[in-house]
Amino acid sequence: MSRNDYLGAFEQIVLLALVRLRNNAYGVTIRREIAERAGRDVSIGAIYTTLERMERKGLVTSFRGEPTPERGGRGKRYYAIAAPGVAALNRSRDVIDRMWDGLGAPVEA
Amino acid sequence: MSRNDYLGAFEQIVLLALVRLRNNAYGVTIRREIAERAGRDVSIGAIYTTLERMERKGLVTSFRGEPTPERGGRGKRYYAIAAPGVAALNRSRDVIDRMWDGLGAPVEA
DNA sequence: GCTGATATCTTCTACATTGTAGTTTTGCTG
DNA sequence: CAGCAAAACTACAATGTAGAAGATATCAGC
């Protein structure tokens, strides 16, 4: 089975959000990034679940940050993409690129 | 819920195979196209199941072809992408493009 | 011209993985 | 302690995937 080889559509999006956010990727910012970039309003729960699964697979890592001196706030959990995650991301991109190759995007037929 | 709005990763691949194969898309050729293009060896059952679900959602249409005078051969079932499928495909591409925008592909971090 | 061997395809069934929302819990700080 | 910010938990729906079973042809050989 494709254990780790291929990413789901949403996994790709979340992973890309991590890359974009660099060292400021945690639940809330990830969600915002996806909303702004992809125009896709996803629940926070969806994000954490996906992140957790990817961590179990070794695609991302996480560490707990110090609580900031803002009003409320539990310590944030920061996420970062790991090497296997980068590889999987590139692979996925590659596959879809090859499938699109030659067809004008947007396609019309 | 995203009913019809967003495609799964595999759905995209299958849909793109349909576009490529034009009027010669049926189980076996679709499978071959995916193997050659995407380098991904997927079972024939996986393809039919996905196709059937997408048909139920109105993303593809199908019709049964005349049996050809080749050796064996049950009548083929040809598939074609429908307008909503085209739209969904373009939408998916758009989202992933926006997420990748600015990051060099392949990404390195 | 039957009949079985065999090729090409599709259907059916079952289960694993992903996608997604909503609710609850945990820790702050004023 | 009231209230905010963020994370963890729970549950279920949709997708991904394989493999076995069923259909329907053609071809040999008798």
PDB file of C-alpha atoms (C1' of nucleotides) in Angstrom, chain A residues 99, chain B residues 13-14 16-38 40 42 44 47-48 51 70 76-80, chain C residues 8-10:
ATOM      1  CA  MET A  99      -0.357  14.324 -15.918  1.00  0.00           C
TER       2      MET A  99
ATOM      3  CA  ILE B  13      -5.147  11.744 -11.800  1.00  0.00           C
ATOM      4  CA  VAL B  14      -7.938   9.644 -13.212  1.00  0.00           C
ATOM      5  CA  LEU B  16      -6.565  13.858 -16.271  1.00  0.00           C
ATOM      6  CA  ALA B  17      -6.112  10.450 -17.816  1.00  0.00           C
ATOM      7  CA  LEU B  18      -9.592  10.793 -19.302  1.00  0.00           C
ATOM      8  CA  VAL B  19      -8.727  14.135 -20.796  1.00  0.00           C
ATOM      9  CA  ARG B  20      -5.559  12.712 -22.325  1.00  0.00           C
ATOM     10  CA  LEU B  21      -7.178   9.630 -23.767  1.00  0.00           C
ATOM     11  CA  ARG B  22     -10.014  11.570 -25.308  1.00  0.00           C
ATOM     12  CA  ASN B  23     -12.358   9.030 -26.846  1.00  0.00           C
ATOM     13  CA  ASN B  24     -10.341   5.981 -26.018  1.00  0.00           C
ATOM     14  CA  ALA B  25     -10.705   5.953 -22.268  1.00  0.00           C
ATOM     15  CA  TYR B  26     -11.773   2.729 -20.649  1.00  0.00           C
ATOM     16  CA  GLY B  27     -10.490   0.676 -17.748  1.00  0.00           C
ATOM     17  CA  VAL B  28      -7.402  -0.791 -19.302  1.00  0.00           C
ATOM     18  CA  THR B  29      -6.190   2.252 -21.215  1.00  0.00           C
ATOM     19  CA  ILE B  30      -6.778   4.505 -18.240  1.00  0.00           C
ATOM     20  CA  ARG B  31      -4.722   2.229 -16.108  1.00  0.00           C
ATOM     21  CA  ARG B  32      -1.936   2.130 -18.651  1.00  0.00           C
ATOM     22  CA  GLU B  33      -1.924   5.884 -19.043  1.00  0.00           C
ATOM     23  CA  ILE B  34      -1.531   6.348 -15.310  1.00  0.00           C
ATOM     24  CA  ALA B  35       1.235   3.792 -15.154  1.00  0.00           C
ATOM     25  CA  GLU B  36       3.165   5.424 -17.973  1.00  0.00           C
ATOM     26  CA  ARG B  37       2.585   9.046 -17.119  1.00  0.00           C
ATOM     27  CA  ALA B  38       2.526   9.024 -13.379  1.00  0.00           C
ATOM     28  CA  ARG B  40       2.074   4.699 -10.565  1.00  0.00           C
ATOM     29  CA  VAL B  42      -2.638   1.025  -9.522  1.00  0.00           C
ATOM     30  CA  ILE B  44      -7.845  -1.950 -12.096  1.00  0.00           C
ATOM     31  CA  ILE B  47      -9.890   2.776 -11.159  1.00  0.00           C
ATOM     32  CA  TYR B  48     -13.378   1.452 -11.675  1.00  0.00           C
ATOM     33  CA  LEU B  51     -14.791   6.226 -11.869  1.00  0.00           C
ATOM     34  CA  GLU B  70     -10.327  -8.764 -31.074  1.00  0.00           C
ATOM     35  CA  LYS B  76     -15.907  -1.853 -23.260  1.00  0.00           C
ATOM     36  CA  ARG B  77     -17.255   0.866 -21.106  1.00  0.00           C
ATOM     37  CA  TYR B  78     -15.951   4.196 -22.255  1.00  0.00           C
ATOM     38  CA  TYR B  79     -15.656   7.150 -19.951  1.00  0.00           C
ATOM     39  CA  ALA B  80     -15.492  10.848 -20.631  1.00  0.00           C
TER      40      ALA B  80
ATOM     41  C1'  DT C   8     -10.286  -8.897 -22.334  1.00  0.00           C
ATOM     42  C1'  DC C   9     -13.143  -6.368 -19.558  1.00  0.00           C
ATOM     43  C1'  DT C  10     -16.333  -5.072 -15.951  1.00  0.00           C
TER      44       DT C  10
END
